[in-house]
Every structure is written in structure tokens, then in C-alpha cells.
C-alpha positions as a printed Julia matrix, in Angstrom:
309×3 Matrix{Float64}:
  27.75  14.26    6.71
  28.0   10.82    5.1
  24.91   9.68    7.0
  22.96  12.8     5.94
  23.83  12.17    2.31
  22.67   8.56    2.57
  19.37   9.64    4.14
  18.78  12.27    1.47
  19.56   9.86   -1.34
  17.24   7.24    0.09
  14.4    9.75    0.5
  14.81  11.02   -3.08
  14.79   7.49   -4.47
  11.82   6.64   -2.29
   9.79   9.64   -3.48
  10.63   9.04   -7.14
   9.85   5.35   -7.06
   6.69   5.94   -5.04
   5.4    8.44   -7.59
   6.05   6.04  -10.45
   4.2    3.21   -8.76
   1.3    5.46   -7.81
   0.72   6.23  -11.48
   0.23   2.54  -12.17
  -2.06   1.73   -9.23
  -4.25   4.85   -9.32
  -6.03   6.77  -12.08
  -3.38   8.35  -14.28
  -1.91   8.26  -17.76
  -1.92   4.45  -17.77
  -5.55   4.14  -16.64
  -7.17   7.59  -16.84
 -10.7    6.33  -16.24
  -9.93   4.04  -13.31
 -12.11   4.48  -10.22
 -10.57   5.12   -6.84
 -10.74   2.02   -4.62
 -12.7    1.85   -1.37
 -12.09   0.28    2.01
 -12.65  -3.45    2.15
 -16.13  -3.3     3.71
 -19.3   -4.88    2.34
 -21.33  -1.66    2.36
 -18.64   0.38    0.64
 -17.92  -2.29   -1.96
 -21.63  -2.55   -2.79
 -21.96   1.23   -3.13
 -18.94   1.36   -5.41
 -20.22  -1.55   -7.52
 -23.57   0.19   -7.98
 -21.87   3.47   -8.87
 -19.51   1.73  -11.3
 -22.43   0.03  -13.04
 -24.17   3.38  -13.62
 -20.9    4.99  -14.64
 -20.38   2.39  -17.35
 -23.98   2.63  -18.58
 -23.9    6.42  -18.85
 -20.44   6.5   -20.43
 -21.37   3.9   -23.04
 -24.69   5.58  -23.81
 -23.08   8.99  -24.28
 -20.46   7.46  -26.56
 -23.25   5.9   -28.63
 -25.15   9.18  -28.88
 -21.99  10.99  -29.94
 -21.31   8.39  -32.62
 -24.84   8.82  -33.93
 -24.48  12.6   -34.03
 -21.29  12.24  -36.02
 -22.99   9.78  -38.37
 -25.22  12.39  -39.95
 -28.92  13.18  -39.99
 -30.21   9.64  -40.5
 -28.1    8.23  -37.69
 -29.12  11.08  -35.38
 -32.81  10.35  -35.99
 -32.28   6.9   -34.47
 -31.57   8.42  -31.05
 -34.72   7.82  -29.0
 -35.64  10.62  -26.58
 -36.82   8.1   -23.96
 -33.43   6.37  -24.09
 -31.72   9.7   -23.41
 -34.12  10.25  -20.5
 -33.18   6.86  -19.07
 -29.51   7.79  -19.36
 -30.3   10.96  -17.41
 -31.87   8.81  -14.68
 -28.85   6.5   -14.62
 -26.63   9.54  -14.17
 -28.81  10.78  -11.32
 -28.39   7.42   -9.61
 -24.64   7.67  -10.13
 -24.71  11.01   -8.35
 -26.64   9.56   -5.41
 -24.26   6.64   -4.96
 -21.34   9.06   -5.17
 -22.81  11.16   -2.35
 -23.33   8.1    -0.19
 -19.72   7.08   -0.76
 -18.67  10.56    0.33
 -20.82  10.28    3.45
 -18.95   7.14    4.52
 -15.6    8.84    3.96
 -14.56   7.39    0.61
 -12.5    9.64   -1.74
 -14.21   7.84   -4.61
 -17.4    9.72   -3.7
 -16.24  13.26   -4.59
 -14.36  11.94   -7.61
 -17.44  10.17   -8.97
 -19.55  13.25   -8.25
 -17.29  15.24  -10.56
 -17.9   12.66  -13.29
 -21.64  12.84  -12.6
 -21.64  16.61  -13.08
 -19.61  16.28  -16.28
 -22.07  13.72  -17.65
 -24.96  16.01  -16.78
 -23.45  18.8   -18.86
 -22.99  16.43  -21.79
 -26.62  15.33  -21.51
 -27.81  18.94  -21.37
 -25.83  19.73  -24.52
 -27.25  16.64  -26.23
 -30.79  17.65  -25.26
 -30.31  21.11  -26.8
 -29.15  19.6   -30.07
 -31.88  16.97  -30.29
 -34.67  19.42  -29.47
 -33.88  21.17  -32.73
 -34.92  18.08  -34.71
 -38.47  18.18  -36.13
 -39.14  14.58  -35.07
 -38.23  15.32  -31.46
 -40.25  18.53  -31.45
 -43.23  16.57  -32.73
 -42.84  13.93  -30.0
 -42.54  16.32  -27.05
 -46.26  17.2   -26.6
 -47.1   13.5   -26.27
 -44.18  13.03  -23.87
 -45.45  15.9   -21.74
 -48.89  14.32  -21.51
 -47.31  10.99  -20.54
 -45.32  12.76  -17.84
 -48.48  14.29  -16.38
 -50.11  10.86  -16.33
 -47.12   9.36  -14.55
 -47.17  12.18  -12.0
 -50.84  11.52  -11.22
 -50.34   7.77  -10.9
 -47.38   8.35   -8.63
 -49.51  10.18   -6.06
 -50.6    6.82   -4.65
 -46.96   5.98   -4.11
 -46.53   9.21   -2.18
 -48.96   7.86    0.42
 -46.4    5.17    1.2
 -43.68   7.8     1.33
 -45.73   9.88    3.78
 -46.21   6.88    6.04
 -42.47   6.2     6.04
 -41.79   9.86    6.85
 -44.12   9.68    9.85
 -42.27   6.59   11.03
 -38.93   8.35   10.38
 -37.77   5.49    8.19
 -35.61   7.85    6.19
 -33.72   5.31    4.1
 -36.89   3.53    2.99
 -38.66   6.84    2.36
 -35.8    8.17    0.26
 -35.49   5.03   -1.84
 -39.23   4.92   -2.54
 -39.33   8.61   -3.44
 -36.33   8.22   -5.74
 -38.14   5.42   -7.57
 -41.09   7.72   -8.18
 -38.89  10.64   -9.19
 -36.8    8.52  -11.55
 -39.97   7.45  -13.31
 -40.83  11.11  -13.88
 -37.32  12.17  -14.83
 -37.19   9.85  -17.83
 -39.61  12.28  -19.46
 -39.19  15.39  -17.31
 -35.59  15.73  -18.48
 -36.9   17.16  -21.75
 -38.9   20.05  -20.31
 -38.21  23.39  -18.7
 -39.0   23.73  -15.02
 -42.08  25.92  -15.49
 -43.66  23.38  -17.83
 -43.61  20.6   -15.25
 -43.36  22.47  -11.93
 -46.92  21.6   -10.88
 -46.37  17.92  -11.7
 -43.17  17.74   -9.66
 -44.35  19.86   -6.73
 -45.77  17.03   -4.55
 -42.56  15.06   -5.03
 -40.31  18.05   -4.38
 -42.15  18.82   -1.14
 -41.39  15.35    0.2
 -37.8   15.61   -1.0
 -37.28  18.79    1.03
 -38.26  16.85    4.14
 -36.51  13.6     3.36
 -33.14  14.62    1.97
 -31.55  16.37    4.99
 -32.91  13.71    7.33
 -31.65  10.97    5.04
 -28.12  12.41    4.97
 -28.21  12.76    8.74
 -29.44   9.18    9.11
 -26.52   7.98    7.01
 -24.09   9.94    9.17
 -25.53   8.56   12.39
 -25.37   5.02   11.04
 -21.71   5.41   10.14
 -20.18   7.95   12.54
 -19.17   5.58   15.34
 -17.55   3.22   12.86
 -15.93   6.13   11.03
 -14.4    7.47   14.25
 -12.81   4.1    14.97
 -11.52   3.79   11.41
 -10.16   7.33   11.39
  -8.15   6.58   14.52
  -6.88   3.34   13.03
  -6.03   5.0     9.69
  -4.09   7.92   11.16
  -0.69   7.87    9.39
   2.46   7.5    11.46
   4.91   9.69    9.56
   7.27   9.92   12.53
   7.7    6.15   12.7
   8.44   5.94    8.98
  11.0    8.76    9.18
  12.7    7.02   12.1
  12.88   3.79   10.11
  14.41   5.62    7.14
  16.97   7.38    9.34
  17.99   4.12   11.01
  18.23   2.4     7.63
  20.39   5.23    6.28
  22.71   4.88    9.29
  22.99   1.15    8.68
  23.8    1.68    5.02
  26.46   4.23    5.86
  28.11   1.93    8.39
  27.76  -1.54    6.87
  26.36  -1.27    3.36
  23.19  -2.97    4.63
  20.48  -2.19    7.16
  18.38  -4.34    9.48
  14.72  -3.72    8.62
  11.82  -5.97    9.59
  14.29  -8.61   10.85
  16.06  -8.68    7.48
  19.42  -7.38    6.31
  18.61  -5.31    3.22
  20.86  -3.7     0.64
  20.28  -0.22   -0.8
  18.0   -1.31   -3.69
  16.09  -3.65   -1.38
  15.58  -0.8     1.07
  14.16   1.4    -1.67
  11.62  -1.3    -2.59
  10.73  -1.79    1.06
  10.23   1.89    1.82
   8.35   2.55   -1.42
   5.72   0.1    -0.18
   5.78   1.65    3.3
   5.49   5.17    1.9
   2.49   4.22   -0.22
   0.82   2.75    2.85
   1.36   5.98    4.79
   0.14   8.11    1.87
  -3.0    6.01    1.54
  -3.58   6.2     5.29
  -3.34   9.99    5.12
  -5.84  10.17    2.25
  -8.3    7.89    3.97
  -7.95   9.6     7.33
  -8.66  12.98    5.71
 -11.61  11.58    3.78
 -13.03  10.14    6.98
 -12.75  13.58    8.55
 -14.65  15.04    5.59
 -17.47  12.62    6.19
 -17.78  13.99    9.74
 -17.59  17.64    8.67
 -19.47  17.49    5.34
 -22.47  19.61    4.41
 -25.99  18.31    3.76
 -25.01  17.41    0.22
 -22.51  14.89    1.55
 -19.33  16.72    0.54
 -18.01  20.16   -0.27
 -16.55  20.47   -3.77
 -14.33  23.37   -2.68
 -12.36  20.93   -0.53
 -11.42  18.54   -3.31
  -8.17  20.37   -4.01
  -7.1   19.96   -0.38
  -6.82  16.22   -0.87
């Protein structure tokens, strides 16, 4: 009975301390806008850095637009429609980097995708408000003509995209097509689909071919590595529980326990197992995320699964 009480007390302390530390190291009340970390791999770090750059740009831009809206009519007039269109493009790039992070099994991918969708809604609301301004209404016909000119000039770029499709160079084809689409979206953001459908059609046709093949290419490039990492990341809950039970027995018998070749007191054991518990928790999260990347849909992740994490 004494040993059971010691084990229970140690587990309760471990869970409580682990939760407190997790709030400091992960997004929470102390750092609500922190981004989830990624595995220490060059590709993943670069993807996260690119996503973080877009996240900061969009967040700062939206804050500036909101400040202008709150500053009255004169301040609102200073918001340039093309700047808002560029923010829309930055947010689209954020969404793409988020999907790629999801495809390589990073929890940061789905989390950043949620932010991307939230930003999109804010931009849509901003567009609705600005389109009521006479100055913006006056500028839109010229912007539409500029969009049509960009769409025509971009047709030459589609020849390169077509060649890359024939060669099945999906990553190169996708990146080139995104460049062309981003150039259109700076202006196309302001118009309803029917107004610009004909201009976008050649680009959308290529996208229908490229996107599923691009996602599949990313999976094939990463699956073998992901399988190895998933096996390595698999959490060993049984080993941790055995360690805790043995430590509890040592505490009950001697007031100290031998752990990792050291005699540790009760408080020292709590600190030790808090760190171990966090490692196991993180391993479980990463192992599950790696499984998602193997099972995900063509969009790179399934939003209905976020709550399972």
C-alpha cells in the first residue's frame, strides 16, 4: 500500500509539473502566438522559416489595416488596394508552406493552416469594407484591365509550365505556376469569380494537373525517411512507467531511488521524470503527425483530425 501511494503521488506531481512546463515551452497563455517547433532537419527548418516570414508579414499588414480603419475616413483612404492584394498573396504562400509542413509530418503545418484560413477571412472582410469606398470603386475598372493584361503576358510563362509537366518535373512546374498565379492574385483578389474566370482558366487548368501530382511527389520524396523517423519516434510508455514504478519502490524503501546511475531524492525524481514525460509526449505527437503525413488527403492534411492530436 505504501508503495502504491508513493507511485500515485509521484505520477500526480509529474503530471502537474509537466503541464506547467508545457505552457511555457509551447503556445499558451505566456506565448499565445508562438509557432510549434519542427524536427531538426534542414528542409523542415527552411519550410518553417519561410512560413514564419509570411505569417509575420500578413499579421503586421492586417494590424496596420485595422489601425487605419479605426483612424477614420482619411486614414482609411491611405490603404492601397494593391498592398492588400499583396498581403493576400503572402497569405496564400503561408498556406502553401503550411501544407508542405503537413506533408512532411510536422504538427506546425495544420496549426499554420488554421492561421492562414483565419487571415483569409480577415482579408475578405477588409475587402468588403474597402470596396464601399468611392476611391476604391473608381480604381477597380483600371485594376481589372491590368489583371487582364497580366493574364495575357503570363501565357508565355505557361509554355514553360507545360514543358515541365511533360517532363513530370512537378516541383518546378508548381513553383513556376504559383509565381504566375501570385502575380494575378494581387489584382484578382478584388474581383468576383465570374469577372475573371476567363483570365484564370488557363492557369486553373494547369493547376488541376499539377497539384495532385505535386502533393504525391512530395510524399514520395519523404515517405521512406518518414517511415524511419516514425519508427524512431514511437513513444515507449511502458519503459517510462517501469522507471516510475521502480523509482517509487526505491523512495518507499530508502527515501531515494537509483535513476540513470544517480541516487535521487523525491524532488529530484519529479524534475527528472517531468523531462522524461515531456520527451514521451513529444514523441507521441510527432509519431502521430508522421502517420498523418502517410494517410493525408490530396490537400496535405485533414482538418477534421486536428482535434485527435
